[in-house]
Amino acid sequence: MDEIDLSQHFLGKELRYPLLVNALTGGTDQARRINQALAYISRKHGLAMALGSQTIALEDQGLRETFSIVREINPGGLLMANLAASASLEKVLSAVEMISADAVQLHFNVPQELAMYEGDRNFKGVLKNIENIACHCPVPLIAKEVGFGFSREAVKMLFDSGVKIFDNGGKGGTNFIVIEDQRDGNFNHELYDWGIPTAISLAEIISLKLPIRVIASGGIRTATDAAKAIAMGAECVGMAAPFLKILLDGGIEELDKMVSSFLYRLRAVFLMTASRNIKEMQKQPLIIVKETAEWLRAREIDPHFCSKRI
Ligand SMILES: Cc1cc2nc3c(=O)[nH]c(=O)nc-3n(C[C@H](O)[C@H](O)[C@H](O)COP(=O)(O)O)c2cc1C
């Protein structure tokens, strides 16, 4: 067990584990406390962390500290800024500067916007915007879905616009159509099943064999989920809701315990599959069955696409 090494050089930093505390919050006193705790846990375990959307702090300078606290707590850590894909280059640069970010996530959440009465309805010009940001942003740009999953066509378009890192954000975990509907959205109990499941979205993206780096997220809940995503070719695995829920329910001690035991089980899965590190896990044969296999057949994607992931 001691020889299992899950460390990963990612976006210019050394991670002890290929795990990302994905975008959650910022902007209020409570959000500041949450970010502080998440930054502490990320530093302690050597994980990456993304901030919640920073728009609010670009509009009100007084709220910057609810985000920048993460850099104070974790000065050497891998931190990602976060804004909507429609954000201007100027806003992206400010968000990066706010936390001395190592990378910036630009989130795509069209279904969520459409489910909200007050959400966006106009998505014209997003690709051009991304192209401009990719050209001028001083840190790597990550295109991130929030739970509906990128398709291979979407990834190909974004790749052609200059994006080289993707967080696939598939269906299976947090569901923003349900959340917005419960908050008085206008999808009226329909479309709850919208989206591409995480495993399928990962297969769609990785089988493109583009020179890209992939973070797997959306409904990752167990060490086995994480190991499978890595075996499929993801270099890092993101989780969002579970961190927040455990922190709010049990405080930082419970979150610390949860993360420690999750990481223990992740190393156990690596040992049980005789994978000493991420590279070895990515050489393990994949057995793709049921809906995922059927989907790959329908899309004419070779189920041996991972032999191999570049
Ligand atoms: C309370 C909450 C707030 C979130 N806020 C953001 C956000 O500001 N920006 C973003 O890109 N994603 C945001 N997300 C999406 C997550 O980063 C993640 O993509 C999504 O929840 C799927 O992961 P999960 O199933 O592990 O929760 C949020 C998720 C939750 C639960």
XYZ file of C-alpha atoms and ligand atoms in Angstrom:
341
model
C 0.000 0.000 0.000
C 2.857 2.362 0.784
C 4.051 2.138 -2.808
C 0.769 3.375 -4.264
C 1.546 6.852 -5.523
C -1.402 8.867 -6.787
C 0.505 12.103 -7.114
C 0.029 13.996 -10.316
C 1.716 16.971 -11.942
C -1.263 18.980 -13.103
C -1.488 22.528 -14.469
C 1.918 23.433 -13.131
C 1.425 22.144 -9.578
C 2.040 18.883 -7.742
C -1.130 17.217 -6.452
C -0.830 14.449 -3.880
C -4.114 12.997 -5.143
C -5.884 13.483 -8.490
C -8.909 14.974 -6.772
C -10.526 18.375 -7.292
C -12.844 20.116 -4.835
C -15.034 21.476 -7.604
C -16.637 24.926 -7.882
C -19.120 25.643 -5.107
C -19.360 29.067 -3.598
C -18.238 32.555 -2.657
C -19.737 35.980 -2.051
C -21.256 35.826 1.448
C -19.947 35.434 5.002
C -21.024 31.828 5.075
C -19.420 31.226 1.679
C -16.184 32.706 3.009
C -16.200 30.213 5.900
C -16.970 27.363 3.503
C -14.152 28.386 1.139
C -11.793 28.677 4.092
C -12.597 25.120 5.234
C -12.395 23.681 1.701
C -9.028 25.400 1.151
C -7.720 23.960 4.412
C -8.812 20.430 3.451
C -7.346 20.828 -0.056
C -4.003 21.924 1.374
C -3.934 19.182 4.007
C -4.565 16.383 1.496
C -2.806 17.875 -1.532
C -5.952 18.321 -3.666
C -6.900 20.907 -6.289
C -9.715 23.375 -5.612
C -11.997 25.515 -7.797
C -13.882 28.567 -6.566
C -17.568 29.233 -7.131
C -18.482 31.781 -9.802
C -16.634 35.032 -9.024
C -18.992 37.373 -10.909
C -20.444 38.642 -7.670
C -17.004 39.786 -6.439
C -16.230 41.514 -9.738
C -19.379 43.568 -9.251
C -18.749 44.279 -5.551
C -15.077 44.626 -4.593
C -16.005 44.213 -0.921
C -16.737 40.520 -1.560
C -13.334 39.646 -3.034
C -12.010 38.375 0.254
C -14.698 35.639 0.395
C -12.769 34.148 -2.558
C -9.173 35.314 -2.033
C -9.142 33.709 1.431
C -8.411 30.404 -0.338
C -5.023 31.658 -1.545
C -4.143 32.833 1.963
C -4.986 29.412 3.394
C -3.345 27.448 0.586
C -0.550 29.600 -0.866
C 1.122 26.802 -2.846
C -2.010 24.905 -3.901
C -3.600 24.407 -7.306
C -6.497 26.881 -7.403
C -8.935 27.488 -10.241
C -10.879 30.672 -10.857
C -14.460 30.318 -12.133
C -16.747 32.390 -14.343
C -19.456 31.796 -16.938
C -18.364 30.976 -20.490
C -19.827 34.307 -21.605
C -17.568 36.353 -19.282
C -15.386 38.955 -20.974
C -11.589 38.633 -21.149
C -11.301 41.579 -18.768
C -13.442 39.793 -16.162
C -11.490 36.577 -16.599
C -8.215 38.409 -15.992
C -9.627 40.019 -12.815
C -10.966 36.680 -11.519
C -7.558 35.052 -12.101
C -5.767 37.927 -10.383
C -8.198 37.840 -7.421
C -6.930 34.419 -6.263
C -3.611 34.195 -8.151
C -5.274 31.332 -9.991
C -3.305 28.547 -11.661
C -6.121 27.995 -14.179
C -9.604 29.301 -14.918
C -12.786 27.297 -15.348
C -15.385 28.755 -17.691
C -18.684 27.042 -16.989
C -21.310 25.999 -19.517
C -24.778 25.640 -17.997
C -27.325 26.269 -20.746
C -30.000 23.875 -19.332
C -29.743 25.539 -15.915
C -30.138 29.024 -17.415
C -33.178 27.899 -19.419
C -34.756 26.303 -16.347
C -34.527 29.625 -14.482
C -37.108 32.355 -15.059
C -34.369 34.974 -14.721
C -31.720 32.941 -16.590
C -29.925 33.803 -19.848
C -31.669 33.158 -23.136
C -29.024 34.374 -25.547
C -25.865 32.320 -26.016
C -24.657 33.848 -29.254
C -20.949 34.628 -29.551
C -19.766 32.261 -26.814
C -17.305 30.412 -29.063
C -15.790 33.674 -30.290
C -15.491 34.819 -26.694
C -13.740 31.582 -25.715
C -11.373 31.944 -28.664
C -10.412 35.433 -27.519
C -9.898 34.316 -23.910
C -7.872 31.255 -24.966
C -5.575 33.574 -26.949
C -4.967 36.121 -24.206
C -5.458 34.398 -20.849
C -2.151 33.970 -18.980
C -3.260 30.712 -17.298
C -4.768 27.508 -18.754
C -8.435 27.669 -19.654
C -10.769 24.828 -18.635
C -14.169 24.401 -20.294
C -16.464 23.004 -17.602
C -19.950 21.530 -17.798
C -21.954 21.644 -14.568
C -23.795 18.310 -14.756
C -25.232 17.835 -18.237
C -22.088 16.423 -19.861
C -20.089 17.587 -22.870
C -20.610 15.676 -26.123
C -17.743 14.979 -28.528
C -19.134 17.586 -30.928
C -19.099 20.266 -28.223
C -15.561 19.360 -27.205
C -14.372 19.390 -30.797
C -15.816 22.886 -31.313
C -14.234 24.164 -28.112
C -10.927 22.522 -28.984
C -10.976 24.299 -32.345
C -11.566 27.522 -30.400
C -8.384 26.953 -28.391
C -9.524 25.013 -25.287
C -7.157 22.218 -24.284
C -8.542 21.220 -20.878
C -12.053 19.936 -20.201
C -14.099 19.162 -17.103
C -16.771 16.937 -18.627
C -19.345 17.601 -15.837
C -21.635 14.717 -16.734
C -25.125 13.762 -15.607
C -25.552 11.609 -12.506
C -24.904 13.912 -9.567
C -26.039 17.453 -8.836
C -28.906 18.248 -11.203
C -29.448 21.951 -11.778
C -32.688 21.460 -13.708
C -34.225 19.816 -10.614
C -32.701 22.431 -8.301
C -33.989 25.383 -10.342
C -37.410 23.745 -10.722
C -37.687 23.289 -6.970
C -36.674 26.928 -6.573
C -39.568 27.902 -8.859
C -38.100 27.139 -12.257
C -40.072 26.891 -15.475
C -39.299 23.386 -16.699
C -42.380 22.234 -14.826
C -41.090 18.818 -13.761
C -39.946 17.942 -17.238
C -36.435 17.367 -18.614
C -35.109 16.083 -15.291
C -33.362 13.358 -17.248
C -31.612 15.759 -19.625
C -27.882 15.330 -20.151
C -25.123 12.867 -20.972
C -24.153 10.543 -18.109
C -20.629 11.067 -16.814
C -19.122 7.761 -17.996
C -20.595 8.202 -21.473
C -19.509 11.813 -21.743
C -15.986 10.772 -20.717
C -15.941 8.044 -23.358
C -17.203 10.523 -25.966
C -14.415 12.962 -25.148
C -11.472 10.626 -24.574
C -12.209 8.592 -27.695
C -11.627 11.733 -29.761
C -7.927 11.201 -28.969
C -7.259 14.915 -29.075
C -4.223 16.377 -27.281
C -6.349 17.497 -24.342
C -6.398 16.950 -20.577
C -9.621 15.777 -18.979
C -11.086 16.217 -15.519
C -13.982 13.829 -14.816
C -16.893 15.095 -12.754
C -20.623 14.897 -12.190
C -21.912 12.359 -9.681
C -18.514 11.004 -8.659
C -19.375 9.681 -5.206
C -17.165 6.685 -4.437
C -13.509 5.755 -4.751
C -14.531 3.192 -7.376
C -16.253 5.920 -9.429
C -13.045 7.936 -9.269
C -10.797 4.986 -10.176
C -13.020 4.086 -13.149
C -12.893 7.652 -14.437
C -9.093 7.635 -14.156
C -8.916 4.245 -15.879
C -10.923 5.755 -18.747
C -8.298 8.462 -19.165
C -9.217 11.311 -16.813
C -6.207 12.854 -15.096
C -8.156 14.293 -12.206
C -11.588 13.726 -10.700
C -13.878 16.480 -9.408
C -16.558 16.329 -6.729
C -18.688 19.218 -5.526
C -21.930 18.527 -3.625
C -20.573 15.796 -1.278
C -17.900 18.143 0.127
C -20.452 20.849 0.809
C -23.030 18.515 2.336
C -20.598 16.887 4.750
C -19.079 20.226 5.726
C -22.506 21.741 6.452
C -23.816 18.645 8.246
C -20.750 17.647 10.251
C -18.187 20.450 10.142
C -14.575 20.390 9.080
C -13.621 17.370 11.244
C -16.216 15.189 9.514
C -15.106 16.461 6.114
C -11.498 15.704 6.983
C -12.470 12.145 8.002
C -14.535 11.661 4.866
C -11.682 12.826 2.614
C -9.106 10.670 4.447
C -11.253 7.559 4.153
C -12.132 8.298 0.504
C -8.439 8.633 -0.355
C -7.650 5.428 1.539
C -10.279 3.549 -0.492
C -8.966 5.089 -3.706
C -5.485 3.765 -2.930
C -7.074 0.413 -2.026
C -8.746 0.215 -5.458
C -5.393 0.986 -7.063
C -3.718 -1.776 -5.054
C -6.518 -4.262 -5.769
C -6.115 -3.633 -9.503
C -2.309 -3.817 -9.245
C -1.940 -0.207 -10.362
C 0.942 1.551 -8.622
C 0.108 4.929 -10.097
C -2.211 6.793 -12.444
C -0.345 5.725 -15.591
C -0.685 2.060 -14.613
C -4.398 2.460 -13.832
C -4.831 3.959 -17.293
C -3.426 0.781 -18.839
C -5.996 -1.474 -17.157
C -8.486 -3.096 -19.515
C -11.919 -1.506 -19.476
C -15.076 -3.585 -19.461
C -17.870 -1.446 -20.844
C -21.345 -2.902 -20.512
C -25.049 -2.028 -20.581
C -26.173 1.490 -21.456
C -22.656 2.835 -21.941
C -21.751 0.024 -24.360
C -25.025 0.477 -26.225
C -24.439 4.228 -26.501
C -20.899 3.729 -27.827
C -22.227 1.292 -30.445
C -24.914 3.757 -31.524
C -22.300 6.483 -31.861
C -19.888 4.126 -33.635
C -17.234 4.689 -30.988
C -14.806 1.789 -30.712
C -15.201 0.386 -27.158
C -11.428 -0.157 -27.151
C -10.956 3.586 -27.486
C -8.832 3.587 -24.411
C -6.085 1.528 -25.959
C -5.128 4.102 -25.645
C -5.864 7.437 -24.353
C -2.936 9.473 -25.588
C -24.201 24.482 -4.270
C -23.487 24.375 -5.582
C -22.978 25.525 -6.168
C -22.288 25.437 -7.374
N -21.772 26.588 -7.932
C -21.051 26.500 -9.087
C -20.428 27.654 -9.646
O -20.525 28.758 -9.120
N -19.717 27.514 -10.796
C -19.589 26.290 -11.425
O -18.921 26.179 -12.447
N -20.182 25.180 -10.901
C -20.887 25.263 -9.765
N -21.457 24.133 -9.235
C -21.335 22.863 -9.995
C -20.253 21.945 -9.458
O -18.982 22.541 -9.532
C -20.239 20.609 -10.238
O -19.912 20.855 -11.583
C -21.592 19.902 -10.201
O -22.181 20.076 -8.928
C -21.478 18.404 -10.488
O -20.671 17.760 -9.507
P -21.289 16.922 -8.285
O -22.271 15.946 -8.855
O -20.099 16.274 -7.640
O -21.945 17.919 -7.361
C -22.126 24.187 -8.017
C -22.644 23.024 -7.398
C -23.318 23.114 -6.205
C -23.833 21.842 -5.578
